[in-house]
Coordinates of N, CA and C and ligand atoms in Angstrom, one line a residue:
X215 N -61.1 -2.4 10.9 CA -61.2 -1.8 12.3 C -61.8 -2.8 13.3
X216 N -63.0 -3.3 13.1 CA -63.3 -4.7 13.2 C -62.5 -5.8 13.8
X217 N -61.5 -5.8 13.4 CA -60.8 -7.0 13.6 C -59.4 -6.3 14.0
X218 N -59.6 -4.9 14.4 CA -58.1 -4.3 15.0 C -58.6 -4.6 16.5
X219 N -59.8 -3.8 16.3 CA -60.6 -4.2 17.8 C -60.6 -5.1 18.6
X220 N -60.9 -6.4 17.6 CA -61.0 -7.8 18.4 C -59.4 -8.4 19.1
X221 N -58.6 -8.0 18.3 CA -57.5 -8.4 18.2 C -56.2 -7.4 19.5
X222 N -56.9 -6.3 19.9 CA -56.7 -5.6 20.6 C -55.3 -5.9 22.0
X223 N -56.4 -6.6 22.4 CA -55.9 -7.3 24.1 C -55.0 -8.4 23.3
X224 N -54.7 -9.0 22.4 CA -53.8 -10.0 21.9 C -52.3 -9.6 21.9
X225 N -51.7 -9.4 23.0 CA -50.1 -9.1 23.3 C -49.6 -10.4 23.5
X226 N -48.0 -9.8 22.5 CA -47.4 -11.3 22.5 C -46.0 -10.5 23.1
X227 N -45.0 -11.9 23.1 CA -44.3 -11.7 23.6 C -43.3 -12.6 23.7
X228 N -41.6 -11.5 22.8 CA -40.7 -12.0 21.5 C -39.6 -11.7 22.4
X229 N -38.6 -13.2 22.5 CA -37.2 -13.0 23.6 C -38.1 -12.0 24.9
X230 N -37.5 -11.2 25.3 CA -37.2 -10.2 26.6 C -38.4 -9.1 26.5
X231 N -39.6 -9.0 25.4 CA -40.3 -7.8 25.0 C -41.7 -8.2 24.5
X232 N -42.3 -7.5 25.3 CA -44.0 -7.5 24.9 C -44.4 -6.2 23.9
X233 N -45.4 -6.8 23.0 CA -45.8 -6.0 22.1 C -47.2 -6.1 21.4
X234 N -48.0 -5.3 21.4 CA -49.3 -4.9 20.7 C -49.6 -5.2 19.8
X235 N -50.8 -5.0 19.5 CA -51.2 -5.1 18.0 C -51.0 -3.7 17.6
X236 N -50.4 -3.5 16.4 CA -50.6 -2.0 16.1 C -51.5 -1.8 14.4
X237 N -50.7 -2.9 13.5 CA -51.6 -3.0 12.2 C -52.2 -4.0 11.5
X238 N -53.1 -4.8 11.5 CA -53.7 -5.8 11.1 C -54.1 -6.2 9.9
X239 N -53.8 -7.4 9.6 CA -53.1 -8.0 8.6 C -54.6 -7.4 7.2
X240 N -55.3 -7.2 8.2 CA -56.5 -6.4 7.3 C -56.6 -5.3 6.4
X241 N -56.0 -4.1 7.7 CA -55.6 -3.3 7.1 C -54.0 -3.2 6.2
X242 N -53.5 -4.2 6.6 CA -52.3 -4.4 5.6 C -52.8 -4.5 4.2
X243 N -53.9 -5.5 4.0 CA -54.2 -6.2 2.6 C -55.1 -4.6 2.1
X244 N -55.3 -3.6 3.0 CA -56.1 -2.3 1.9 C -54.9 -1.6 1.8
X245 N -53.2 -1.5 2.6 CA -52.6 -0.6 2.4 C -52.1 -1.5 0.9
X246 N -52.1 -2.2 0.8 CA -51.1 -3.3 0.0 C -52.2 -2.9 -1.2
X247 N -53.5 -2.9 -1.2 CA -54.3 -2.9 -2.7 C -53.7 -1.2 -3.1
X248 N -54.1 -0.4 -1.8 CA -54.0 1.1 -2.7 C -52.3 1.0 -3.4
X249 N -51.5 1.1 -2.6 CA -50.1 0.9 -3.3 C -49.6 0.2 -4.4
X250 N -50.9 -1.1 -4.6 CA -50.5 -1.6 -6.0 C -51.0 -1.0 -7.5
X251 N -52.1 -0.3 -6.8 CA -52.6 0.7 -7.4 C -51.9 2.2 -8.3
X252 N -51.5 2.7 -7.3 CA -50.0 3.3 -7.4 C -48.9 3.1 -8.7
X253 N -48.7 2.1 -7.8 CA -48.2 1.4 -8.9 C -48.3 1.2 -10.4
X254 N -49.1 0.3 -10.5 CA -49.5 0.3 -12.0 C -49.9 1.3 -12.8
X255 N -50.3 2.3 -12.2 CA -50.6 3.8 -12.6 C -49.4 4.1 -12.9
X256 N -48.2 4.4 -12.3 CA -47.0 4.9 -12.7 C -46.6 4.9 -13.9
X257 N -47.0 3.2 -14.2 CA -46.4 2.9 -16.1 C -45.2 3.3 -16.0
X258 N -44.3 2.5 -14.8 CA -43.2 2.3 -14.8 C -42.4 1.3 -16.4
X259 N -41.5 1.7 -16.9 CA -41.1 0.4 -18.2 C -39.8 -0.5 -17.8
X260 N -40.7 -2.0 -18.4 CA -39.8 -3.1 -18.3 C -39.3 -3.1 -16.7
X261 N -40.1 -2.8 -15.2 CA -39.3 -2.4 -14.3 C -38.6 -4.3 -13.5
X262 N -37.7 -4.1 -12.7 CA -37.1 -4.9 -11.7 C -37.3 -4.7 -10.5
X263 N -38.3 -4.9 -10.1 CA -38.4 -5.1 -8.4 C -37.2 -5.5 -7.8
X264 N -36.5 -5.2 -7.0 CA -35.5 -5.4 -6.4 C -36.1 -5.9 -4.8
X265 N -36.4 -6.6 -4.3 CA -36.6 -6.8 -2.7 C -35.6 -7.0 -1.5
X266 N -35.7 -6.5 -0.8 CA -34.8 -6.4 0.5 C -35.0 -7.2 1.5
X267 N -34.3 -8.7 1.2 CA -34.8 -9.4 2.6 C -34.0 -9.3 3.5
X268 N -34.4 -10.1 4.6 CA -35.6 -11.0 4.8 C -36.6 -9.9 4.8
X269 N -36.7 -9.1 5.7 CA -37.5 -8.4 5.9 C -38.7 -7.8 4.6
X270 N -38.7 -7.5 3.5 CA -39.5 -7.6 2.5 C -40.4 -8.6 2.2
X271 N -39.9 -9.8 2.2 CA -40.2 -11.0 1.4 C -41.8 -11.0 1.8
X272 N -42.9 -10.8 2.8 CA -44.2 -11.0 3.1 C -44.6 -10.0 2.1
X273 N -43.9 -8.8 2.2 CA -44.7 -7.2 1.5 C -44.7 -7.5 0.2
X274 N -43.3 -8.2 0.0 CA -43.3 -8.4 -1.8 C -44.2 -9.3 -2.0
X275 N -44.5 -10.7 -2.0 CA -45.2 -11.6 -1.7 C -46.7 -11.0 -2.3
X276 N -47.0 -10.2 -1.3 CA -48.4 -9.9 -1.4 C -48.7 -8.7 -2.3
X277 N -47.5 -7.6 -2.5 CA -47.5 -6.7 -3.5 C -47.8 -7.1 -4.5
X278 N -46.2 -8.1 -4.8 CA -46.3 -8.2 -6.2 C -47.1 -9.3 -7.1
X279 N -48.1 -9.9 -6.7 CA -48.7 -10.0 -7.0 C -50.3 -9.6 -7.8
X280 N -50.0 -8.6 -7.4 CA -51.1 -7.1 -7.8 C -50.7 -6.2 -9.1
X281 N -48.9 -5.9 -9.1 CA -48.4 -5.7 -9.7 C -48.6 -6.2 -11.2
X282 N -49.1 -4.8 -12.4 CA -50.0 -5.5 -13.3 C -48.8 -4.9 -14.4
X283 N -47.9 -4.3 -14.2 CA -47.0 -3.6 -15.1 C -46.4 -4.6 -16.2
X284 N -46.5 -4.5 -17.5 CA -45.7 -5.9 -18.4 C -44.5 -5.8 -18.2
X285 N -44.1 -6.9 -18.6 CA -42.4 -7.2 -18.4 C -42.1 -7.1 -16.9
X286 N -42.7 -7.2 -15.8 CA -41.9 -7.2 -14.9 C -40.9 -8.2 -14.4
X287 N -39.8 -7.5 -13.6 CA -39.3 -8.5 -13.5 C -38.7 -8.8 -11.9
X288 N -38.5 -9.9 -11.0 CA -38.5 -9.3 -9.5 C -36.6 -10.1 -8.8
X289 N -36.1 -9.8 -8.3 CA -34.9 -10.0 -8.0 C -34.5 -9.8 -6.4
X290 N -34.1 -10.3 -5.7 CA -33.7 -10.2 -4.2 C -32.0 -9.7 -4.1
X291 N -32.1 -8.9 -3.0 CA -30.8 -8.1 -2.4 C -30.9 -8.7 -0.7
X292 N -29.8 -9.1 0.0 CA -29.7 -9.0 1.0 C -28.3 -8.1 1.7
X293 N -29.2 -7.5 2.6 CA -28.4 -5.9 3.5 C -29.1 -6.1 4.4
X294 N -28.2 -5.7 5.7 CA -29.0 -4.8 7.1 C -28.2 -4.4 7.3
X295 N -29.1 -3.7 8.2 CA -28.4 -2.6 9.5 C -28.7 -2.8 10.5
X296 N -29.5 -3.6 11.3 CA -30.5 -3.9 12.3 C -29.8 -5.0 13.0
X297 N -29.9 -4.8 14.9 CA -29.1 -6.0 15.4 C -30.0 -5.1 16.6
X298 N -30.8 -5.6 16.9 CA -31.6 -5.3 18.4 C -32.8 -4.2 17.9
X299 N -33.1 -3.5 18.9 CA -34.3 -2.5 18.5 C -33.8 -1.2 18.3
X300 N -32.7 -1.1 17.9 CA -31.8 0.1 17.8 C -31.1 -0.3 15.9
X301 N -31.4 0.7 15.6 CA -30.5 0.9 14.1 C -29.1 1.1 14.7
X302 N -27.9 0.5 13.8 CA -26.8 0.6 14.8 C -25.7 1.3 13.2
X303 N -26.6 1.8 12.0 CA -26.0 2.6 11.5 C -25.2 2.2 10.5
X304 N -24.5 0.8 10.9 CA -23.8 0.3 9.8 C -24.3 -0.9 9.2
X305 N -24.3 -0.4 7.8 CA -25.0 -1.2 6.7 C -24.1 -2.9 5.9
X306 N -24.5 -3.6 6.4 CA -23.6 -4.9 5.8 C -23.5 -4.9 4.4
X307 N -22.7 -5.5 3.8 CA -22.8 -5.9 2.5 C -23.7 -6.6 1.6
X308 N -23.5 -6.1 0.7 CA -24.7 -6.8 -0.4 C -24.4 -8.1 -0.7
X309 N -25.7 -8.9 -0.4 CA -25.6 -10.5 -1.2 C -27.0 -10.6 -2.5
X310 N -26.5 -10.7 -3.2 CA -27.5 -10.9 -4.1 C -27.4 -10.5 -5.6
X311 N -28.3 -9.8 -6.3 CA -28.6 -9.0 -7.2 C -27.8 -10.0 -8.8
X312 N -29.0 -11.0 -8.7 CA -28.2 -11.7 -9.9 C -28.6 -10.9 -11.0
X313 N -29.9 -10.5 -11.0 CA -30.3 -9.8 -12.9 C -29.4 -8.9 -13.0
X314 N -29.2 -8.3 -14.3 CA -28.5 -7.4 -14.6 C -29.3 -5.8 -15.0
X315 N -28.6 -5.1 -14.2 CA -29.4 -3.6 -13.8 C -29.3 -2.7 -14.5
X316 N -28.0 -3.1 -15.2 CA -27.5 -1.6 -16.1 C -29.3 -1.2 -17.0
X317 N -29.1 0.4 -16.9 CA -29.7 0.2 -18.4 C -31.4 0.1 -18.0
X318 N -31.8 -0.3 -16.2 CA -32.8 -0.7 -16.2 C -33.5 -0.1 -15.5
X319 N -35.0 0.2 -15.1 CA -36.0 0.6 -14.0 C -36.1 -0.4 -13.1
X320 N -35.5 0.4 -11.7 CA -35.1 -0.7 -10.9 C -36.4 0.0 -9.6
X321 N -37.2 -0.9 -9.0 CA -38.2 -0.3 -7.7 C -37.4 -1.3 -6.8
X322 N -37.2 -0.5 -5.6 CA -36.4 -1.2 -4.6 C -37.9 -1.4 -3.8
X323 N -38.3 -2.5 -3.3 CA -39.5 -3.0 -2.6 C -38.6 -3.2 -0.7
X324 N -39.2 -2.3 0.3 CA -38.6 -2.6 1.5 C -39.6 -2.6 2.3
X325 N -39.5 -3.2 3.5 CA -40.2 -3.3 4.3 C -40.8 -2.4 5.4
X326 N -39.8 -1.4 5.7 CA -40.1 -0.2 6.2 C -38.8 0.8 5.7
X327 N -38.7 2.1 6.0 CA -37.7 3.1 6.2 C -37.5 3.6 7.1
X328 N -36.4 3.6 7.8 CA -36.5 4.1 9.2 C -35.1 5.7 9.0
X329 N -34.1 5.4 9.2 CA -33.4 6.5 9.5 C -33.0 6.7 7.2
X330 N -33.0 6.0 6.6 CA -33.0 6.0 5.7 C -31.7 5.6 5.3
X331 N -31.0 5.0 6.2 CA -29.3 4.7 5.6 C -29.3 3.4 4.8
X332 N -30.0 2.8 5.4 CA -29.7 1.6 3.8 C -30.0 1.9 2.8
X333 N -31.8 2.8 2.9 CA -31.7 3.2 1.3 C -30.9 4.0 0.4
X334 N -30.2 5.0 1.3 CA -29.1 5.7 0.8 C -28.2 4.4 0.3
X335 N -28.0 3.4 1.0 CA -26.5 2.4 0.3 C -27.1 2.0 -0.5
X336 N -28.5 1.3 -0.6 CA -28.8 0.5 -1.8 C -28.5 1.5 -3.3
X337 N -28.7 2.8 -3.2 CA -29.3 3.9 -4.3 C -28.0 3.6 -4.7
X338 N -27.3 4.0 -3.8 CA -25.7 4.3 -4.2 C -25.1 2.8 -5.0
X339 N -25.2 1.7 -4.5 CA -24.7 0.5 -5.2 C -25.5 0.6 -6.5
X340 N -26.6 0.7 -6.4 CA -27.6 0.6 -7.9 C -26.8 1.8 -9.1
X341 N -26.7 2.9 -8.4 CA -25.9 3.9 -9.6 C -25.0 3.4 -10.0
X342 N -23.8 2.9 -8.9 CA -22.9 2.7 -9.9 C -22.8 1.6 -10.8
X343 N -24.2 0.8 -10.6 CA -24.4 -0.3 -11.9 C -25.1 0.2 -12.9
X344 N -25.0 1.7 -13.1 CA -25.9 2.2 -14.2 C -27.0 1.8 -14.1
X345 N -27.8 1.9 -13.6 CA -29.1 1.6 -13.6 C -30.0 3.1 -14.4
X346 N -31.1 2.9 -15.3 CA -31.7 4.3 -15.7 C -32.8 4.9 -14.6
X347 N -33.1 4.4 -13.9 CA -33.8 5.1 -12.8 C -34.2 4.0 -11.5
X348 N -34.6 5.1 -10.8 CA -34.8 3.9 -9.2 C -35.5 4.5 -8.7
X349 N -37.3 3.9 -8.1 CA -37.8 4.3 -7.4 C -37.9 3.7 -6.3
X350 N -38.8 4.1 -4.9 CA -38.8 3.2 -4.3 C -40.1 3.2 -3.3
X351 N -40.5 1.5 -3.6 CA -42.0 1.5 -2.8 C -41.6 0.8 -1.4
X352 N -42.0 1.5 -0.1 CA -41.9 0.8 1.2 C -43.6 0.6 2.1
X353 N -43.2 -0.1 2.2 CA -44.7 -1.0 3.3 C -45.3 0.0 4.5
X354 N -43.7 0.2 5.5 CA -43.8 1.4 6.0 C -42.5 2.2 6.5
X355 N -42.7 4.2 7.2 CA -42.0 4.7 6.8 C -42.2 5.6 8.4
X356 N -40.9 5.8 8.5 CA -41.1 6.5 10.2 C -40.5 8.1 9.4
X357 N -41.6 9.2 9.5 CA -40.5 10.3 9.1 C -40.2 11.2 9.8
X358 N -40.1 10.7 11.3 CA -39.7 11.6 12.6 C -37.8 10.9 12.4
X359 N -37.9 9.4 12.0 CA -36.5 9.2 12.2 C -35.5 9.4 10.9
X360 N -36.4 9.6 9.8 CA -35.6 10.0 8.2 C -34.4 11.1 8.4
X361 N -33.5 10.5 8.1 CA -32.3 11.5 7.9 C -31.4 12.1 6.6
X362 N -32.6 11.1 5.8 CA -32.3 11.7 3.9 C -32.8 12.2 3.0
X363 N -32.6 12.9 2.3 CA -33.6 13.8 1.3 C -33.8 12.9 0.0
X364 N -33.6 11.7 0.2 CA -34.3 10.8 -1.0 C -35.5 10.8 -1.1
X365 N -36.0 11.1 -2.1 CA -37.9 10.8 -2.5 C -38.5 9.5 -2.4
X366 N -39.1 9.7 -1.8 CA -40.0 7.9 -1.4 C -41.2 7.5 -2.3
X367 N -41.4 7.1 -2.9 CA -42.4 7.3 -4.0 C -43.7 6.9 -3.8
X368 N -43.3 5.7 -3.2 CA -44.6 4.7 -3.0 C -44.5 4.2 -1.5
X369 N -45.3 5.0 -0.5 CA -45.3 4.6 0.9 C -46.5 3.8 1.8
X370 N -46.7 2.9 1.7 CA -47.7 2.6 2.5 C -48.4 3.2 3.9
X371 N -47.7 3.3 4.6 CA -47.7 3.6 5.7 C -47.0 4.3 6.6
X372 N -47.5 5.8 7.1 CA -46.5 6.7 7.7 C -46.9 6.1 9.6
X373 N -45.8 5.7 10.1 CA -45.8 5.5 11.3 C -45.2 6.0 12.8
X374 N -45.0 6.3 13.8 CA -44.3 6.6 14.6 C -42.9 6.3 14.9
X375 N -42.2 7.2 15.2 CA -40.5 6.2 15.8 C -40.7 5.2 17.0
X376 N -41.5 4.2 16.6 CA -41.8 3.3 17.3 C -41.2 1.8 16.8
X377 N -40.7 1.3 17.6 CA -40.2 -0.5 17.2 C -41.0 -0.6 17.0
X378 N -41.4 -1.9 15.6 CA -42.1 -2.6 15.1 C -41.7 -4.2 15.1
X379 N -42.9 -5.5 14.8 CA -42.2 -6.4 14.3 C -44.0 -7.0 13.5
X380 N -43.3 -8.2 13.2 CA -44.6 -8.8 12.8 C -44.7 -9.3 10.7
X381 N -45.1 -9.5 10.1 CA -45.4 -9.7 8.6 C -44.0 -9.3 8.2
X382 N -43.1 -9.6 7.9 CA -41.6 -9.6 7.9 C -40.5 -9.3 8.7
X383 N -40.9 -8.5 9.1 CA -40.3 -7.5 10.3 C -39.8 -8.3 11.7
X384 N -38.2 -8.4 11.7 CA -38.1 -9.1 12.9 C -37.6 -8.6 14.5
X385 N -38.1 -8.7 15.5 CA -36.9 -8.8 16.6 C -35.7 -10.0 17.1
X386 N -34.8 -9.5 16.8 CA -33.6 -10.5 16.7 C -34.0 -12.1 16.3
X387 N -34.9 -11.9 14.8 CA -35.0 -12.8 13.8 C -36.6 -13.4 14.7
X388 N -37.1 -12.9 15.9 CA -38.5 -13.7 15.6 C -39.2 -12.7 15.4
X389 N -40.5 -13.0 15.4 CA -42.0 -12.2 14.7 C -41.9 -12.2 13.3
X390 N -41.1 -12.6 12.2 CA -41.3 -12.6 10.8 C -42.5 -13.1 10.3
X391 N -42.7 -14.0 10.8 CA -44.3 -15.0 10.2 C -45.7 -14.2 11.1
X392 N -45.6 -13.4 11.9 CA -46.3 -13.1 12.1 C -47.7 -12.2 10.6
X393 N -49.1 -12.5 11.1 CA -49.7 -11.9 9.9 C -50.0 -10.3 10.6
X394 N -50.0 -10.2 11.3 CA -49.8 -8.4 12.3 C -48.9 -7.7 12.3
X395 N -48.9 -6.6 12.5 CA -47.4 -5.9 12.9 C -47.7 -5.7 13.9
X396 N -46.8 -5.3 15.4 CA -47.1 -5.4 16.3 C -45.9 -3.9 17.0
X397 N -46.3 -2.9 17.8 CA -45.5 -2.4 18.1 C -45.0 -2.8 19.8
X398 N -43.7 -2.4 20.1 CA -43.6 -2.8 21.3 C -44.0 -1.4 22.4
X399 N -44.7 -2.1 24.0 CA -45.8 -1.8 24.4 C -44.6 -1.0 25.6
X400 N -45.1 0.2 25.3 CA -44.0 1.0 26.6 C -44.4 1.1 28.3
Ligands
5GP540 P1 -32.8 2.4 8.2 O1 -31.5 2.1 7.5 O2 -33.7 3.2 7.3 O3 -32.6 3.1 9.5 O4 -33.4 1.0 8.5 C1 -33.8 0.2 7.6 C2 -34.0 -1.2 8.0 O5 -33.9 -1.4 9.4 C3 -35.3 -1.8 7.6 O6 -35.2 -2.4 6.3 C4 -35.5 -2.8 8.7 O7 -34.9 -4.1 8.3 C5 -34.9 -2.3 9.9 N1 -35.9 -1.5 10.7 C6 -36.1 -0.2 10.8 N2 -37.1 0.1 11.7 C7 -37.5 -1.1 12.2 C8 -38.5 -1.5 13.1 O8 -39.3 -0.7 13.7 N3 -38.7 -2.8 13.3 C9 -37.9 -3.8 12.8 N4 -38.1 -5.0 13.1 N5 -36.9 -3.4 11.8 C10 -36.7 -2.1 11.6
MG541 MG1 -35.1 -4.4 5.9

């Protein structure tokens, strides 16, 4: 709180748009311990982290490292849907997914959930690779804008239908390195 405070008046300012501090890389590292927590409690078996970049790669990074489950194993997918501050609905194709899934406990690791249509595509590509189950852990999750009745298992963070950027999260590819998430300031 501390350091949300200090950090307050610190507006930055990405292409054409100013934006706030909204969660700090502080409180990231306690949403990030409870959810690994979570986690390991599950006694998920033999599971495959599946990660969603770019946008995951900070959350995984620091997740899975916590991640105490044996045999794990971690794998990257690349998908969007995102081209400005607007979800624009259609989901690109898959690059990625070298391990093989059949047969396997797959946790898709994403960076947020917003209207939920990627994770609907991802679920749907994973089934038809036979996969034996799929859960799914996200960093954070807007559920004013969810438009799917998929179960979210492992949520860090319920947030506003508000643009975000910051700790993976981009505006037309900048703020990724950011260690804040930042919302933009109306
Ligand atoms: P959905 O398909 O659930 O609408 O959107 C999922 C993807 O859109 C996320 O993985 C993320 O890449 C992007 N996205 C959704 N909301 C935001 C946001 O507030 N900020 C940024 N930078 N990306 C978002
Ligand atoms: Mg994403």
């Amino acid at each position: 709180m501390a350091e949300l405070e200090k950090n307050s008046n610190k507006d930055i300012r990405l292409h054409d748009k100013e934006f706030k501090i909204f969660i700090s890389s502080s409180e990231i590292s306690i949403i990030i311990e409870n959810l690994a927590k979570k986690i390991n409690n599950s006694k998920i078996h033999n599971p495959i982290f599946i990660v969603i970049i770019n946008g995951a790669f900070l959350f995984a990074a620091d997740l899975l490292r916590k991640v105490k489950l044996p045999n794990t194993e971690v794998s990257f997918l690349k998908l969007s849907s995102y081209s400005g501050t607007k979800t624009t609905g259609n989901v690109n194709e898959l690059i990625g997914l070298s391990s093989s899934v059949k047969n396997r406990n797959i946790v898709i690791v994403e960076d947020i959930i917003d209207t939920g249509i990627t994770l609907e595509k991802i679920i749907n590509i994973l089934n038809e690779k036979e996969v034996t189950s799929i859960t799914t852990a996200t960093l954070l999750f807007k559920p004013e804008a969810y438009q799917k009745k998929i179960d979210i298992e492992f949520i860090g963070k319920e947030i506003p239908n508000k643009f975000v950027v910051g700790y993976g999260l981009d505006y037309d590819e900048l703020g990724r390195n950011l260690p804040h998430i930042y919302k933009l300031k109306d």
